[in-house]
XYZ file of N, CA, C and O in Angstrom:
352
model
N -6.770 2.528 -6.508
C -7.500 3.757 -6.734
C -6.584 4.936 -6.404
O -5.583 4.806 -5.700
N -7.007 6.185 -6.993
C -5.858 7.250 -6.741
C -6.286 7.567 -5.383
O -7.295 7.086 -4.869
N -5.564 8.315 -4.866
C -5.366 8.806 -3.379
C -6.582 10.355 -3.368
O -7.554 10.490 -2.626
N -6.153 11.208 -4.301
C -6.750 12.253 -4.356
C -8.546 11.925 -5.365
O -8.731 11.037 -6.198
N -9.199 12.590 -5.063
C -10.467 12.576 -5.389
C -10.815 13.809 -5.767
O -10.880 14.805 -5.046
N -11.131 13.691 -7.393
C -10.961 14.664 -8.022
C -12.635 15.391 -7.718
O -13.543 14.640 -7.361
N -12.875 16.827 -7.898
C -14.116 17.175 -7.693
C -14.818 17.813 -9.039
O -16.024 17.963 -9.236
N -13.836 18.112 -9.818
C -14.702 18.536 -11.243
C -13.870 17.469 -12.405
O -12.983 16.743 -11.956
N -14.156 17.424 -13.691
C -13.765 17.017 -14.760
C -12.572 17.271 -14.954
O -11.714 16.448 -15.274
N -12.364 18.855 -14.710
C -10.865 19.068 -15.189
C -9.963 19.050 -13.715
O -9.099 19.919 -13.593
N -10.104 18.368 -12.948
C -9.413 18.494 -12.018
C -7.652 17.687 -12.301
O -7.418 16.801 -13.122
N -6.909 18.162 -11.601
C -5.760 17.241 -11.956
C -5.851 15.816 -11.757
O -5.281 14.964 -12.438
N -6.414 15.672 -11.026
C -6.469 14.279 -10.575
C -7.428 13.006 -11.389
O -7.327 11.781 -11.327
N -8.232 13.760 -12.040
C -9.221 13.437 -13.140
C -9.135 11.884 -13.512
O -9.545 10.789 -13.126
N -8.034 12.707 -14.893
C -7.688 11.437 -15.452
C -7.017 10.324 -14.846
O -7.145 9.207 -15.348
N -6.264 10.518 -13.745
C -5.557 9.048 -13.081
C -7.165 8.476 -12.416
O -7.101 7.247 -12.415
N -8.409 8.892 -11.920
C -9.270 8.497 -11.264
C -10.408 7.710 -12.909
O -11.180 6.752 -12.947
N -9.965 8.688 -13.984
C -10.773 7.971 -15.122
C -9.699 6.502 -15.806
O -10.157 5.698 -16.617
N -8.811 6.460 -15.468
C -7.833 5.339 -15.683
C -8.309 4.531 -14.520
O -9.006 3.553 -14.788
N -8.083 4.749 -13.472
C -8.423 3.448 -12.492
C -9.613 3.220 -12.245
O -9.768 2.727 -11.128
N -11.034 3.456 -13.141
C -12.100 2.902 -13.296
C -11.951 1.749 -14.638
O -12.337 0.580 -14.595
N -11.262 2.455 -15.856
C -11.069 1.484 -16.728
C -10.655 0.158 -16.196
O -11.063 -0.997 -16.317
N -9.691 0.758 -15.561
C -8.772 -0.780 -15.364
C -9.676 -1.646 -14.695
O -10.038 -2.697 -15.223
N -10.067 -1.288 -13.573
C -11.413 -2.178 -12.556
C -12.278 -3.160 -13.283
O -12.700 -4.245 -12.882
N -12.487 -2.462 -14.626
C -13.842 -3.515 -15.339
C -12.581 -4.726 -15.988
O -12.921 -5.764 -16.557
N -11.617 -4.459 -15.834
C -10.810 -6.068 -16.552
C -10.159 -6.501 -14.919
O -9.037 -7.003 -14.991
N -10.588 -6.399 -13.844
C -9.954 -7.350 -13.035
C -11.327 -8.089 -12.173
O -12.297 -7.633 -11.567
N -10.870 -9.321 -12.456
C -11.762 -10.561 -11.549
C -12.148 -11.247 -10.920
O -12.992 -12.143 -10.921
N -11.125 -10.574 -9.979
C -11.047 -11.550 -8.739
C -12.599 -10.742 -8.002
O -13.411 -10.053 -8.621
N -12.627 -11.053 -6.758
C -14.193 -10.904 -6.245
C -13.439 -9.462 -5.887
O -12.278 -9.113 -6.099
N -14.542 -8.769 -5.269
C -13.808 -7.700 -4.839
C -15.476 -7.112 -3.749
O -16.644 -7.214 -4.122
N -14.840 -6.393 -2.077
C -16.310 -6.066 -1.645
C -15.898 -4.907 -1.006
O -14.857 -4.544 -0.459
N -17.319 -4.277 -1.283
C -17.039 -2.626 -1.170
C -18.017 -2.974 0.369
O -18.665 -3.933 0.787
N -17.693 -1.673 0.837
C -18.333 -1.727 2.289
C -18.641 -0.143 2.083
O -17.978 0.614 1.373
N -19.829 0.212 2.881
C -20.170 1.766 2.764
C -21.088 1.876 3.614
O -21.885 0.966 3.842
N -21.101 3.058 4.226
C -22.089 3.751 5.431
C -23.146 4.116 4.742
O -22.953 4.182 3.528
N -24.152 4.363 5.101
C -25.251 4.877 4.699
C -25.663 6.558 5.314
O -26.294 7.524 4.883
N -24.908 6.221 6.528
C -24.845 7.906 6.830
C -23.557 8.783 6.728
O -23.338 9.810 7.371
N -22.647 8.122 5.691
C -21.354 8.970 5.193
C -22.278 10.113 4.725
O -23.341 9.915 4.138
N -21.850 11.155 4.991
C -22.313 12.389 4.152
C -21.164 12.861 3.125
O -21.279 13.956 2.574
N -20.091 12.054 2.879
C -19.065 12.303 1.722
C -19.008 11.142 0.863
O -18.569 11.379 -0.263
N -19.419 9.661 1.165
C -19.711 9.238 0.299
C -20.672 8.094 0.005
O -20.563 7.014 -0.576
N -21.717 8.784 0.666
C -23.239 8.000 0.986
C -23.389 7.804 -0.619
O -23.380 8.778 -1.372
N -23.517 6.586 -1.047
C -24.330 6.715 -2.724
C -22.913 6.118 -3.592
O -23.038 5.593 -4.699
N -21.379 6.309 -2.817
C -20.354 5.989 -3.705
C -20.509 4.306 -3.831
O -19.902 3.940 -4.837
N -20.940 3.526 -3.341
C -21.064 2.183 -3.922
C -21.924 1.670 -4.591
O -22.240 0.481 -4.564
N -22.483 2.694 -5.392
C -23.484 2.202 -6.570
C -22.813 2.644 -7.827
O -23.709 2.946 -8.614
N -21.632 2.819 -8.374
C -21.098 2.512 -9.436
C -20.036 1.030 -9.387
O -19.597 0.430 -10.368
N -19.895 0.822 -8.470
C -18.277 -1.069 -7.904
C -19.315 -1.504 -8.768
O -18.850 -1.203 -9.868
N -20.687 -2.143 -9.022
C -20.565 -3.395 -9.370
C -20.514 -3.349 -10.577
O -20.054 -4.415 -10.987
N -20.821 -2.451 -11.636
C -20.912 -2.130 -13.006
C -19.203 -2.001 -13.415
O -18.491 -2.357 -14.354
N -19.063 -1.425 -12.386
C -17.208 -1.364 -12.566
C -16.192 -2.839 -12.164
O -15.427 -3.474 -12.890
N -16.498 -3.001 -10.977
C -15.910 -4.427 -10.821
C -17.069 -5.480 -11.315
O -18.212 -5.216 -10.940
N -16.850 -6.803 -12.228
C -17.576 -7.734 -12.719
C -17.660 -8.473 -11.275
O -18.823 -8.348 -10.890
N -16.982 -9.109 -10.433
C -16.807 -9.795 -9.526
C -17.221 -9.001 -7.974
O -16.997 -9.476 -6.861
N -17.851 -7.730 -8.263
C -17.782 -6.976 -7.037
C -19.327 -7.186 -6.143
O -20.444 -7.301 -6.647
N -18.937 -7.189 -4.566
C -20.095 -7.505 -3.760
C -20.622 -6.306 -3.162
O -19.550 -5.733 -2.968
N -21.480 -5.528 -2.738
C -21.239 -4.372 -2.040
C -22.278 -4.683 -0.832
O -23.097 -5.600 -0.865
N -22.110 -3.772 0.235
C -22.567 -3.928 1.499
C -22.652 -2.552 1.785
O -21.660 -1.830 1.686
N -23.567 -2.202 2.072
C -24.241 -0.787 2.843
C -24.305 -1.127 4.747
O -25.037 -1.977 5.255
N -23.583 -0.440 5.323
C -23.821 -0.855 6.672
C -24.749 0.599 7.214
O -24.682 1.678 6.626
N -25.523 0.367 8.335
C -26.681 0.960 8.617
C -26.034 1.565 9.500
O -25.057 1.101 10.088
N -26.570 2.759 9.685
C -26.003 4.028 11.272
C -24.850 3.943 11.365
O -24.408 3.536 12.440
N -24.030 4.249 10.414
C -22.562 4.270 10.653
C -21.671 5.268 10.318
O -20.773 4.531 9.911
N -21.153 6.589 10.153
C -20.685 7.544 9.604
C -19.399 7.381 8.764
O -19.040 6.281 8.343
N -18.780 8.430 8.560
C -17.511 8.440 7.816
C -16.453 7.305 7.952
O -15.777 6.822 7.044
N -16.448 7.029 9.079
C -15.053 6.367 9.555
C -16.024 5.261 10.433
O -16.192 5.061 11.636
N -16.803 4.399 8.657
C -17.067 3.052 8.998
C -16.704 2.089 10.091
O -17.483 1.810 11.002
N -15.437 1.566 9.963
C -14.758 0.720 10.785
C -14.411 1.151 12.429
O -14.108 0.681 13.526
N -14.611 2.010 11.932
C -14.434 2.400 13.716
C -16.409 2.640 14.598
O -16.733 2.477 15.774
N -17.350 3.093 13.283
C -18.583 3.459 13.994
C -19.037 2.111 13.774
O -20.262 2.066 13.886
N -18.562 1.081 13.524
C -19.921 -0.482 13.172
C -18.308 -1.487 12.836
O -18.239 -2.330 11.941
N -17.225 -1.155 13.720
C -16.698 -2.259 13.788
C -17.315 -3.597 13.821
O -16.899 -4.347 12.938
N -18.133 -4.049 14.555
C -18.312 -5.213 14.664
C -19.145 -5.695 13.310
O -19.110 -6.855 12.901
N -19.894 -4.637 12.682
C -20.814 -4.816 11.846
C -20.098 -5.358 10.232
O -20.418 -6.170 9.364
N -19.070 -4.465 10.435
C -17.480 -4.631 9.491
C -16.436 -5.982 9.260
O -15.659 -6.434 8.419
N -16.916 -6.252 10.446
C -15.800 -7.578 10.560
C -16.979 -8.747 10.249
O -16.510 -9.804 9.824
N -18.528 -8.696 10.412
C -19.042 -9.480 9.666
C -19.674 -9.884 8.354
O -20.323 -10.864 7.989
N -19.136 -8.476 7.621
C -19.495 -8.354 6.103
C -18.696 -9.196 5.500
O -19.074 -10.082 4.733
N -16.569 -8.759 6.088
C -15.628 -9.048 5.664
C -15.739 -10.666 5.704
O -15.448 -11.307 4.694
N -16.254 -11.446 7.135
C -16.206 -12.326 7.370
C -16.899 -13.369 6.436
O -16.567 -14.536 6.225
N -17.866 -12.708 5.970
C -18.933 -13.147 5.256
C -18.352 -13.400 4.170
O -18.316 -14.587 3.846
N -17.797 -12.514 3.377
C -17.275 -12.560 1.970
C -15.747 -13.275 2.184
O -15.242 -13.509 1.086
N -15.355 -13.459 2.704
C -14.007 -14.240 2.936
C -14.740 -16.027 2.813
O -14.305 -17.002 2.199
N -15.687 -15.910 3.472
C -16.149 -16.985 3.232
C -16.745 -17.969 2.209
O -16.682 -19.183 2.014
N -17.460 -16.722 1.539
C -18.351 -17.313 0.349
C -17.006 -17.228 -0.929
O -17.104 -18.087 -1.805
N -16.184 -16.556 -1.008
C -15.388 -16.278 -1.835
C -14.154 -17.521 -1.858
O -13.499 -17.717 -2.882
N -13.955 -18.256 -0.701
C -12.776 -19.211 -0.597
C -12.864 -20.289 -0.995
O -11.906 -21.059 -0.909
């Protein structure tokens, strides 16, 4: 995915962010999104992965802010754990 996150249509960053959605729908391996529910920057961003990735799992973790892995570490390492599992 690009680094920068474009905020309008014509942003520069646009089109490299409308290219690396294309590409997503032709790769198949499993793929799992993890997301806060109380991100206030990107509460709601894991409801386009599965339409985009064919193989994609997603996980909403509960009371957790921006910087997931650090507010629900433990909660994190059992999503990952989870899907490492079912996936092997």
């Amino acid at each position: 995915m690009p680094s920068l996150v474009p905020t309008t249509p014509d942003d520069p960053a646009a089109e490299d962010q409308r290219r690396a959605w294309r590409a997503c729908k032709e790769f198949e391996r499993p793929v799992l999104t993890a997301f806060s529910d109380g991100d206030p920057i990107t509460r709601g961003g894991d409801e386009p992965f599965p339409s985009a990735f064919p193989a994609a799992r997603r996980s909403t973790v509960a009371g957790a802010g921006h910087f997931l892995q650090e507010d629900a570490a433990d909660r994190v390492v059992e999503v990952i754990a989870s899907f490492v599992e079912e996936t092997s």
